[in-house]
Short mmCIF file of C-alpha atoms in Angstrom, two decimals:
data_model
loop_
_atom_site.label_atom_id
_atom_site.label_comp_id
_atom_site.label_asym_id
_atom_site.label_seq_id
_atom_site.Cartn_x
_atom_site.Cartn_y
_atom_site.Cartn_z
CA LEU A 1 140.49 37.99 115.65
CA ALA A 2 140.16 34.31 116.50
CA PRO A 3 137.94 32.19 114.23
CA HIS A 4 134.41 31.35 115.33
CA ASN A 5 131.88 28.68 114.32
CA ILE A 6 128.55 29.50 112.70
CA SER A 7 126.75 27.51 115.43
CA GLU A 8 127.88 30.08 118.04
CA GLY A 9 125.41 32.53 116.52
CA SER A 10 127.08 35.66 117.89
CA PHE A 11 130.20 37.02 119.54
CA THR A 12 130.82 40.10 121.70
CA LEU A 13 133.60 42.32 120.37
CA LYS A 14 135.90 43.82 122.99
CA GLU A 15 136.48 47.54 122.69
CA ALA A 16 139.14 49.71 124.25
CA ALA A 17 140.24 53.24 123.46
CA THR A 18 142.83 54.92 125.66
CA SER A 19 140.66 58.05 125.59
CA GLY A 20 137.75 56.13 127.10
CA LEU A 21 135.58 57.20 124.14
CA ALA A 22 133.16 54.79 122.52
CA VAL A 23 134.41 52.47 119.80
CA THR A 24 132.11 51.41 116.97
CA PHE A 25 132.56 48.40 114.71
CA LEU A 26 131.82 47.89 111.03
CA SER A 27 131.55 44.62 109.11
CA ALA A 28 132.86 44.70 105.53
CA ASP A 29 130.46 41.91 104.49
CA SER A 30 127.00 41.90 106.06
CA THR A 31 126.17 38.59 104.37
CA ILE A 32 128.74 36.91 106.64
CA ALA A 33 128.34 38.95 109.83
CA THR A 34 126.53 42.05 111.03
CA ILE A 35 127.29 44.13 114.10
CA LYS A 36 124.87 45.86 116.45
CA ASP A 37 126.49 47.75 119.29
CA SER A 38 129.36 45.39 120.11
CA THR A 39 127.61 42.13 119.22
CA MET A 40 128.59 40.42 115.99
CA MET A 41 125.92 38.09 114.56
CA PHE A 42 127.04 35.31 112.22
CA HIS A 43 124.97 34.70 109.07
CA LYS A 44 127.09 32.35 106.98
CA PRO A 45 130.60 30.90 106.87
CA GLY A 46 133.32 33.04 105.33
CA THR A 47 136.02 35.59 106.02
CA VAL A 48 135.11 39.15 106.94
CA ASP A 49 137.05 42.30 107.79
CA ILE A 50 135.95 44.07 110.98
CA THR A 51 136.95 47.71 111.43
CA ALA A 52 137.06 49.46 114.83
CA ILE A 53 136.47 53.22 114.74
CA GLN A 54 136.80 55.81 117.50
CA GLN A 55 135.62 59.20 116.22
CA GLY A 56 137.26 61.47 118.77
CA ASN A 57 135.69 64.56 120.31
CA VAL A 58 136.65 68.14 121.24
CA LYS A 59 139.29 66.82 123.65
CA TYR A 60 140.66 63.82 121.70
CA TYR A 61 141.55 63.30 118.06
CA ALA A 62 139.98 60.38 116.27
CA ALA A 63 141.97 57.20 116.68
CA ALA A 64 143.41 55.41 113.69
CA LYS A 65 140.97 52.85 112.29
CA VAL A 66 141.94 49.28 113.08
CA THR A 67 140.86 46.45 110.77
CA ARG A 68 141.12 42.78 111.64
CA THR A 69 140.05 39.74 109.68
CA MET A 70 137.81 37.10 111.20
CA THR A 71 136.80 33.72 109.85
CA VAL A 72 133.37 32.26 110.50
CA ASN A 73 133.60 28.48 110.07
CA GLU A 74 130.90 26.05 109.08
CA ASP A 75 130.74 23.34 111.72
CA ASN A 76 129.01 20.09 112.52
CA ASN A 77 127.31 21.55 115.60
CA ALA A 78 125.10 23.79 113.51
CA VAL A 79 121.55 22.45 113.48
CA LYS A 80 120.17 22.70 109.98
CA GLN A 81 116.51 23.43 109.39
CA ASN A 82 114.33 21.59 106.92
CA GLN A 83 112.81 23.45 103.99
CA THR A 84 110.11 22.83 101.43
CA ILE A 85 109.48 23.94 97.85
CA THR A 86 106.22 25.33 96.53
CA PHE A 87 106.08 24.79 92.77
CA ALA A 88 102.88 24.88 90.77
CA LEU A 89 102.87 24.30 87.04
CA ASN A 90 99.49 25.63 85.97
CA ASP A 91 99.90 24.47 82.39
CA THR A 92 100.31 20.77 81.68
CA ILE A 93 100.50 21.28 77.92
CA TRP A 94 102.81 23.80 76.27
CA LYS A 95 102.94 24.42 72.56
CA VAL A 96 106.05 25.52 70.67
CA SER A 97 104.08 28.51 69.33
CA GLN A 98 103.57 29.79 72.90
CA GLY A 99 107.29 30.50 73.26
CA SER A 100 108.92 30.58 76.69
CA LEU A 101 107.24 29.71 79.97
CA THR A 102 108.22 31.47 83.21
CA LEU A 103 108.56 28.92 86.01
CA LYS A 104 107.61 30.06 89.50
CA ALA A 105 108.67 28.31 92.68
CA THR A 106 109.73 29.34 96.16
CA ALA A 107 111.64 27.66 98.96
CA SER A 108 110.45 28.14 102.54
CA SER A 109 114.05 29.15 103.30
CA ASN A 110 113.91 31.91 100.64
CA LEU A 111 117.01 30.37 99.05
CA PRO A 112 117.11 30.30 95.23
CA ILE A 113 115.42 27.49 93.30
CA THR A 114 117.07 25.54 90.50
CA PHE A 115 114.93 24.14 87.69
CA THR A 116 115.87 21.19 85.49
CA SER A 117 114.29 19.51 82.49
CA SER A 118 114.31 15.77 81.90
CA ASN A 119 114.75 16.33 78.17
CA ILE A 120 116.54 19.46 77.00
CA SER A 121 115.96 18.49 73.37
CA TYR A 122 112.33 19.49 73.86
CA ALA A 123 112.47 21.95 76.77
CA SER A 124 115.61 23.66 78.06
CA ILE A 125 115.75 25.90 81.11
CA THR A 126 117.76 29.06 81.69
CA GLY A 127 117.24 30.44 85.19
CA ASN A 128 113.47 30.25 85.63
CA LEU A 129 112.65 30.44 81.92
CA LEU A 130 111.60 27.26 80.15
CA ASN A 131 112.35 27.46 76.43
CA VAL A 132 110.38 25.09 74.24
CA GLU A 133 112.80 23.85 71.60
CA SER A 134 110.55 21.50 69.69
CA GLY A 135 107.84 18.96 70.25
CA ALA A 136 107.51 15.39 69.16
CA ILE A 137 105.68 15.07 65.91
CA ASP A 138 103.67 11.94 65.39
CA ASP A 139 100.44 11.08 63.58
CA ASN A 140 98.30 12.32 66.47
CA ASN A 141 100.67 15.14 67.52
CA VAL A 142 100.55 13.89 71.11
CA GLY A 143 103.81 15.69 71.88
CA ALA A 144 106.75 14.88 74.09
CA PHE A 145 106.50 14.49 77.84
CA VAL A 146 109.09 16.42 79.84
CA ILE A 147 109.52 16.37 83.61
CA ILE A 148 110.31 19.78 85.11
CA THR A 149 111.93 19.57 88.54
CA ALA A 150 112.40 22.32 91.11
CA SER A 151 115.21 21.79 93.62
CA GLN A 152 117.02 23.65 96.37
CA ALA A 153 120.35 22.20 97.56
CA GLY A 154 120.39 23.81 100.99
CA ASN A 155 123.28 25.60 102.67
CA TYR A 156 124.93 25.89 106.07
CA GLN A 157 121.53 26.67 107.67
CA PHE A 158 119.10 24.54 105.66
CA ASN A 159 118.99 20.92 104.53
CA ALA A 160 118.30 20.22 100.87
CA ALA A 161 114.60 20.50 100.12
CA PRO A 162 112.67 17.54 98.73
CA THR A 163 112.38 18.10 94.98
CA VAL A 164 109.04 18.87 93.36
CA SER A 165 108.39 17.70 89.80
CA HIS A 166 105.65 18.24 87.24
CA THR A 167 105.10 16.66 83.86
CA LEU A 168 104.68 18.97 80.90
CA ARG A 169 103.55 17.83 77.47
CA VAL A 170 105.33 19.77 74.73
CA ILE A 171 103.53 19.87 71.41
CA HIS A 172 105.08 20.91 68.11
CA ASP A 173 102.38 23.07 66.52
CA VAL A 174 104.56 25.19 64.23
CA HIS A 175 105.18 23.73 60.80
#
C-alpha cells in the first residue's frame, strides 16, 4: 500500500475478490489506524499491517489472506491542537514523615503528564509519585522550597502544553 499522511485523516481501501464476495480488512495496530467497513482512519504516524480477508461461502472457498504494510507519515499539513494542563497541589508544605505524595494532573488532550522537581536532593519524582528525600534543617526548620512542574510535550496531534508549576516546602521533621 502507498504511504499516506496523518493530515489526510482517512483512506478508502479498495477491495476485490474474484468470487464477488465481500472482503473485510483488519488493522494489526489500532493505535496507528482503525478500519470500519472499507475506511481506514489514521490515528498516529507509524507502520501498520493491513490484512484483507474473504471468508468464502457454500459456493466459494475462503480466499488466502493478503497482508500489506502501510506507512502513515507525520506531515507539516497536520494542524495541531492546543492543550492545557490541570494541576493542583493541595499541600504547600510536605514533611519527610508524611512519606510519598501522589501528584495528580491531567492534560486536556488526555496525553500523559510528566512531573519534574527543581531539587531532587529534597524531592525526587518517579512517575506521579513525589518522594521526599530530606528537608533543609535550620534553626527555625523552615524547610527547603522545591518547585514541582507538570508538563506535556505534545505529539503529532497536539502542541506542547504550557507547563504548570507549584512550590512545595519540604520540612525535615524526622530526627
